[in-house]
Structure formats: C-alpha cells, structure tokens
Amino acid sequence: MLSVAIDGPAGVGKSTVSKLLAKKLGWNCLDTGALYRAFTVKCLELNVDFESDISIVEASKKIKIFVKYIGGTQHTFANGKDMTSFLRTEQVDKLVPIISKVKEVRQSIVKLQREIATQENVVVEGRDIGSVVLKDSVNKFFLTASPEIRAKRRFDERTAKGEKVDFLTILTDISKRDKLDTERKTSPLLQAKDAILVDTDNLSIEQVVEKIFENVKV
Ligand code: DC
C-alpha cells in the first residue's frame, strides 16, 4: 500500500492540504489528531482525572477507537459512538495535549494508524507520521509557517464561522501547543530526516497541495 505522511505544527493547514491532496490522488485521508481528540472526548465522558497519568492509562484499556469513511469523510468512533462532531471544542483543544503525551495512549493509537495504512492507500496527517508511524513511507512532507501566520489563519477560519475569537488568545494557544508538542518525550513533533520541508508562509493552499503532489512517488 502507498502512503503520504504530512506533519507539521498546529494550525499550519495540514488538514485542509491533506484532504485536497487525498482527493487529487483518489485516496482517503487520515486525520490522526482526530484519534487523540476522540480519545479525549471519551475520557471526559468517563470523568477521567486529566492530572493523573495512571487514570488516563487505566481508561485507555477501556477505550476502543476506530475510523470509518462515510462518503469519503472520516468519522472517528470511540467505543462505538461517532465522536466526529465533538472533536473541535476549546475544551478538547486544551485537554488533548495532555492525553497525547501519555505513552500507552500513543502506542495504541499508533498501532491503529499503521493498521489503516496497511489496508489502503492513504494520506496521513499528524505530528509524528514521517518520524514514527510511517517511518518507511517514501513520501514525507513537513509543513511550516510562523506562529503569527498560523494564528491569523485560525482567527480568519473561526471568524468566518461566526465565532467571536481573540487573536492574541489564539496566538498564545498556538505557542503553548507548539511547546507541548515539541518538548514531549514520546514522539515529539519532529521533521523526519528524509521529509521535504514546505514553508507555507507565502503560499496559497492550492500552491502547497501542488508542491506536494508534484513530489509524490506513486
Ligand atoms: O492536529 P490536531 O490539532 O487535531 O491534534 C490534536 C492533538 O493531538 C495535538 O495536541 C497533538 C496531538 N497529535 C499527536 O500528538 N500526534 C499526531 N499524530 C496527531 C495529533
């Protein structure tokens, strides 16, 4: 099976780019952040103590995540319940970095990602795809953009949805998540040595997709 690994920090546009790229290739797209998010939503339902790694590890034994594509769109389930519409809340944004630094949680989610990638051709986007999950993929890309540009994109996205948001709060959140994602011990956000770096600061979404598409080996 073939894969494309797309990594990069929060708000760099991985998700939009990966979906468009997958469409162009005629493949599915796996948003791996959604798996950590679904796990987090389930932990909230189970009243897990987020300050205790032991509680999180205990909960992880009871949580089963799986993914189903419905009409080409990823739906992420936890213990049989479709969590897709609960994944992108501020509460989940805040708690998911805590969950995603727990080794046992990562192990089970990484296993699931690898299973999916052996079943079909897929574009996989995340933080550790090229460096850990799909180390052997021949197609690895690492997207970057300055924190200010990423915050501006997120601000515009949320404002367009009618949400009332504060630019500085978004910028601070992005910087905090960068710190957590790059400094965690297990699978930190890291550019794989053989990944192609794509600086998206001055590129449109279409230009980023084109740049990656041109370099994909199929
Ligand atoms: O891409 P996102 O914002 O949906 O990711 C949510 C969180 O999950 C983020 O804090 C980092 C974590 N994550 C990760 O550790 N590894 C991945 N492959 C994808 C996401």
Tab-separated table of C-alpha atoms and ligand atoms in Angstrom:
chain	number	residue	atom	x	y	z
A	1	MET	CA	0.000	0.000	0.000
A	2	LEU	CA	1.074	3.593	-0.638
A	3	SER	CA	1.073	6.448	1.805
A	4	VAL	CA	1.892	10.135	2.068
A	5	ALA	CA	2.958	11.407	5.500
A	6	ILE	CA	2.214	15.050	6.263
A	7	ASP	CA	3.478	16.508	9.521
A	8	GLY	CA	3.666	19.962	10.991
A	9	PRO	CA	2.648	22.136	13.928
A	10	ALA	CA	-0.870	23.177	15.000
A	11	GLY	CA	-2.639	25.494	12.574
A	12	VAL	CA	-0.239	25.054	9.655
A	13	GLY	CA	-3.051	23.884	7.353
A	14	LYS	CA	-2.186	20.162	7.313
A	15	SER	CA	-5.776	19.111	7.475
A	16	THR	CA	-7.012	21.210	4.509
A	17	VAL	CA	-3.941	20.397	2.438
A	18	SER	CA	-4.128	16.674	3.208
A	19	LYS	CA	-7.815	16.435	2.313
A	20	LEU	CA	-7.283	18.215	-1.018
A	21	LEU	CA	-4.221	16.126	-1.782
A	22	ALA	CA	-6.082	12.889	-0.967
A	23	LYS	CA	-8.895	13.939	-3.287
A	24	LYS	CA	-6.406	14.619	-6.082
A	25	LEU	CA	-4.845	11.192	-5.562
A	26	GLY	CA	-8.218	9.442	-5.169
A	27	TRP	CA	-7.223	8.169	-1.718
A	28	ASN	CA	-8.675	8.553	1.774
A	29	CYS	CA	-7.174	10.986	4.246
A	30	LEU	CA	-6.458	10.069	7.843
A	31	ASP	CA	-6.564	12.953	10.323
A	32	THR	CA	-4.629	11.409	13.218
A	33	GLY	CA	-5.315	14.331	15.573
A	34	ALA	CA	-8.972	13.226	15.434
A	35	LEU	CA	-7.994	9.900	17.043
A	36	TYR	CA	-6.370	11.663	20.015
A	37	ARG	CA	-9.331	14.022	20.176
A	38	ALA	CA	-11.908	11.186	20.169
A	39	PHE	CA	-9.938	9.525	22.942
A	40	THR	CA	-10.050	12.805	24.906
A	41	VAL	CA	-13.834	13.166	24.461
A	42	LYS	CA	-14.301	9.625	25.730
A	43	CYS	CA	-12.085	10.387	28.763
A	44	LEU	CA	-14.325	13.387	29.511
A	45	GLU	CA	-17.386	11.128	29.328
A	46	LEU	CA	-15.691	8.694	31.696
A	47	ASN	CA	-14.773	11.515	34.122
A	48	VAL	CA	-11.103	10.662	33.914
A	49	ASP	CA	-8.750	12.704	36.095
A	50	PHE	CA	-6.609	14.507	33.478
A	51	GLU	CA	-3.985	15.284	36.106
A	52	SER	CA	-3.271	11.622	36.674
A	53	ASP	CA	-1.427	9.604	34.036
A	54	ILE	CA	-2.454	6.459	35.928
A	55	SER	CA	-6.154	7.292	35.447
A	56	ILE	CA	-5.555	8.002	31.755
A	57	VAL	CA	-3.697	4.712	31.282
A	58	GLU	CA	-6.463	2.833	33.138
A	59	ALA	CA	-9.085	4.471	30.898
A	60	SER	CA	-7.067	3.644	27.790
A	61	LYS	CA	-7.641	-0.043	28.494
A	62	LYS	CA	-11.379	0.540	28.167
A	63	ILE	CA	-11.342	2.845	25.142
A	64	LYS	CA	-11.501	1.475	21.621
A	65	ILE	CA	-11.078	3.964	18.786
A	66	PHE	CA	-11.889	3.183	15.192
A	67	VAL	CA	-12.293	5.038	11.932
A	68	LYS	CA	-14.871	4.653	9.190
A	69	TYR	CA	-15.089	6.605	5.921
A	70	ILE	CA	-18.634	7.648	5.104
A	71	GLY	CA	-18.990	9.261	1.675
A	72	GLY	CA	-15.225	9.833	1.672
A	73	THR	CA	-15.314	11.677	5.014
A	74	GLN	CA	-13.543	10.366	8.099
A	75	HIS	CA	-15.742	9.526	11.059
A	76	THR	CA	-13.945	8.745	14.295
A	77	PHE	CA	-15.614	6.465	16.831
A	78	ALA	CA	-14.872	5.727	20.479
A	79	ASN	CA	-16.454	2.576	21.879
A	80	GLY	CA	-18.942	2.532	19.000
A	81	LYS	CA	-20.056	6.184	19.318
A	82	ASP	CA	-19.377	8.596	16.455
A	83	MET	CA	-17.378	11.411	18.088
A	84	THR	CA	-16.810	13.438	14.915
A	85	SER	CA	-18.943	16.419	15.898
A	86	PHE	CA	-17.466	16.684	19.410
A	87	LEU	CA	-13.798	16.825	18.471
A	88	ARG	CA	-13.191	20.535	17.871
A	89	THR	CA	-14.175	22.349	21.030
A	90	GLU	CA	-11.985	24.631	23.138
A	91	GLN	CA	-12.160	22.128	25.994
A	92	VAL	CA	-10.827	19.331	23.788
A	93	ASP	CA	-8.183	21.711	22.320
A	94	LYS	CA	-6.896	22.278	25.867
A	95	LEU	CA	-7.013	18.667	27.079
A	96	VAL	CA	-5.795	16.749	24.034
A	97	PRO	CA	-2.081	17.625	24.510
A	98	ILE	CA	-2.264	16.059	27.998
A	99	ILE	CA	-3.705	12.856	26.554
A	100	SER	CA	-1.358	12.732	23.597
A	101	LYS	CA	1.766	12.758	25.725
A	102	VAL	CA	0.854	9.524	27.519
A	103	LYS	CA	2.998	6.700	26.109
A	104	GLU	CA	0.366	3.957	26.402
A	105	VAL	CA	-2.234	6.079	24.613
A	106	ARG	CA	0.192	6.810	21.793
A	107	GLN	CA	1.125	3.156	21.440
A	108	SER	CA	-2.464	2.067	20.861
A	109	ILE	CA	-3.256	4.978	18.526
A	110	VAL	CA	-0.048	4.477	16.521
A	111	LYS	CA	-0.961	0.793	16.130
A	112	LEU	CA	-4.375	1.762	14.752
A	113	GLN	CA	-2.833	4.237	12.287
A	114	ARG	CA	-0.443	1.578	10.986
A	115	GLU	CA	-3.298	-0.905	10.550
A	116	ILE	CA	-5.243	1.620	8.457
A	117	ALA	CA	-2.171	2.360	6.316
A	118	THR	CA	-1.703	-1.337	5.529
A	119	GLN	CA	-5.308	-1.661	4.341
A	120	GLU	CA	-5.463	1.161	1.797
A	121	ASN	CA	-3.563	3.950	0.047
A	122	VAL	CA	-3.837	6.893	2.369
A	123	VAL	CA	-2.649	10.421	3.086
A	124	VAL	CA	-1.869	10.538	6.809
A	125	GLU	CA	-1.522	13.853	8.607
A	126	GLY	CA	-0.209	14.451	12.102
A	127	ARG	CA	2.880	15.268	14.138
A	128	ASP	CA	4.903	12.046	14.126
A	129	ILE	CA	3.819	10.321	10.938
A	130	GLY	CA	7.082	10.562	8.975
A	131	SER	CA	9.263	10.196	12.065
A	132	VAL	CA	7.455	7.325	13.865
A	133	VAL	CA	4.160	5.997	12.488
A	134	LEU	CA	5.083	5.519	8.820
A	135	LYS	CA	8.863	5.623	9.014
A	136	ASP	CA	9.170	3.596	5.818
A	137	SER	CA	6.946	5.794	3.695
A	138	VAL	CA	8.762	7.202	0.662
A	139	ASN	CA	6.521	10.285	0.696
A	140	LYS	CA	7.165	12.533	3.684
A	141	PHE	CA	6.429	16.228	3.924
A	142	PHE	CA	6.837	18.657	6.805
A	143	LEU	CA	4.816	21.874	6.651
A	144	THR	CA	5.864	25.015	8.494
A	145	ALA	CA	4.572	28.564	8.940
A	146	SER	CA	5.341	31.239	11.502
A	147	PRO	CA	3.144	31.217	14.661
A	148	GLU	CA	1.682	34.617	13.650
A	149	ILE	CA	0.589	33.366	10.216
A	150	ARG	CA	-0.908	30.202	11.744
A	151	ALA	CA	-2.790	32.225	14.360
A	152	LYS	CA	-4.060	34.581	11.643
A	153	ARG	CA	-5.344	31.610	9.585
A	154	ARG	CA	-7.123	30.122	12.602
A	155	PHE	CA	-8.540	33.545	13.521
A	156	ASP	CA	-9.929	34.017	9.980
A	157	GLU	CA	-11.319	30.451	9.923
A	158	ARG	CA	-13.169	30.870	13.225
A	159	THR	CA	-14.349	34.401	12.471
A	160	ALA	CA	-15.754	33.151	9.147
A	161	LYS	CA	-17.726	30.550	11.121
A	162	GLY	CA	-19.245	33.395	13.148
A	163	GLU	CA	-17.244	32.627	16.306
A	164	LYS	CA	-16.083	35.540	18.456
A	165	VAL	CA	-12.374	34.993	18.958
A	166	ASP	CA	-9.390	36.956	20.171
A	167	PHE	CA	-6.226	36.937	18.018
A	168	LEU	CA	-3.797	37.119	20.930
A	169	THR	CA	-5.504	34.241	22.746
A	170	ILE	CA	-5.193	32.102	19.613
A	171	LEU	CA	-1.536	33.077	19.174
A	172	THR	CA	-0.766	32.222	22.812
A	173	ASP	CA	-2.595	28.867	22.497
A	174	ILE	CA	-0.652	28.002	19.347
A	175	SER	CA	2.669	28.817	21.014
A	176	LYS	CA	1.704	26.738	24.075
A	177	ARG	CA	0.721	23.762	21.916
A	178	ASP	CA	3.964	24.055	19.911
A	179	LYS	CA	5.889	23.890	23.169
A	180	LEU	CA	3.949	20.848	24.431
A	181	ASP	CA	4.119	19.067	21.060
A	182	THR	CA	7.856	19.626	20.534
A	183	GLU	CA	9.006	19.050	24.109
A	184	ARG	CA	7.101	15.881	24.988
A	185	LYS	CA	9.264	12.808	25.499
A	186	THR	CA	7.255	10.338	23.403
A	187	SER	CA	7.096	11.093	19.674
A	188	PRO	CA	7.642	14.848	19.753
A	189	LEU	CA	6.778	16.938	16.721
A	190	LEU	CA	9.847	16.386	14.586
A	191	GLN	CA	10.800	16.690	10.942
A	192	ALA	CA	11.964	13.287	9.663
A	193	LYS	CA	15.418	13.475	8.041
A	194	ASP	CA	14.010	12.355	4.687
A	195	ALA	CA	10.950	14.664	4.772
A	196	ILE	CA	10.622	17.510	2.284
A	197	LEU	CA	10.187	20.847	4.098
A	198	VAL	CA	7.396	23.046	2.738
A	199	ASP	CA	7.364	26.603	4.110
A	200	THR	CA	3.767	27.716	3.608
A	201	ASP	CA	4.078	31.348	4.816
A	202	ASN	CA	3.806	32.810	1.322
A	203	LEU	CA	1.926	30.022	-0.436
A	204	SER	CA	-1.785	29.551	-1.024
A	205	ILE	CA	-3.413	26.238	-0.050
A	206	GLU	CA	-3.553	25.265	-3.739
A	207	GLN	CA	0.147	26.024	-4.181
A	208	VAL	CA	1.029	23.861	-1.173
A	209	VAL	CA	-1.091	20.972	-2.497
A	210	GLU	CA	0.512	21.297	-5.947
A	211	LYS	CA	4.011	21.358	-4.495
A	212	ILE	CA	3.368	18.151	-2.553
A	213	PHE	CA	1.513	16.452	-5.416
A	214	GLU	CA	4.450	17.061	-7.793
A	215	ASN	CA	6.756	15.285	-5.367
A	216	VAL	CA	4.593	12.258	-4.522
A	217	LYS	CA	6.022	8.981	-5.779
A	218	VAL	CA	3.273	6.525	-6.732
B	1	DC	O1	-3.937	18.159	14.648
B	1	DC	P1	-4.819	18.355	15.879
B	1	DC	O2	-4.850	19.764	16.390
B	1	DC	O3	-6.187	17.806	15.700
B	1	DC	O4	-4.117	17.470	17.011
B	1	DC	C1	-4.648	17.377	18.288
B	1	DC	C2	-3.575	16.977	19.280
B	1	DC	O5	-3.180	15.639	19.065
B	1	DC	C3	-2.324	17.841	19.302
B	1	DC	O6	-2.186	18.454	20.566
B	1	DC	C4	-1.186	16.909	19.107
B	1	DC	C5	-1.777	15.540	19.101
B	1	DC	N1	-1.340	14.745	17.973
B	1	DC	C6	-0.228	13.987	18.142
B	1	DC	O7	0.377	14.018	19.211
B	1	DC	N2	0.194	13.168	17.153
B	1	DC	C7	-0.456	13.143	15.988
B	1	DC	N3	-0.005	12.334	15.016
B	1	DC	C8	-1.588	13.954	15.787
B	1	DC	C9	-2.002	14.771	16.801
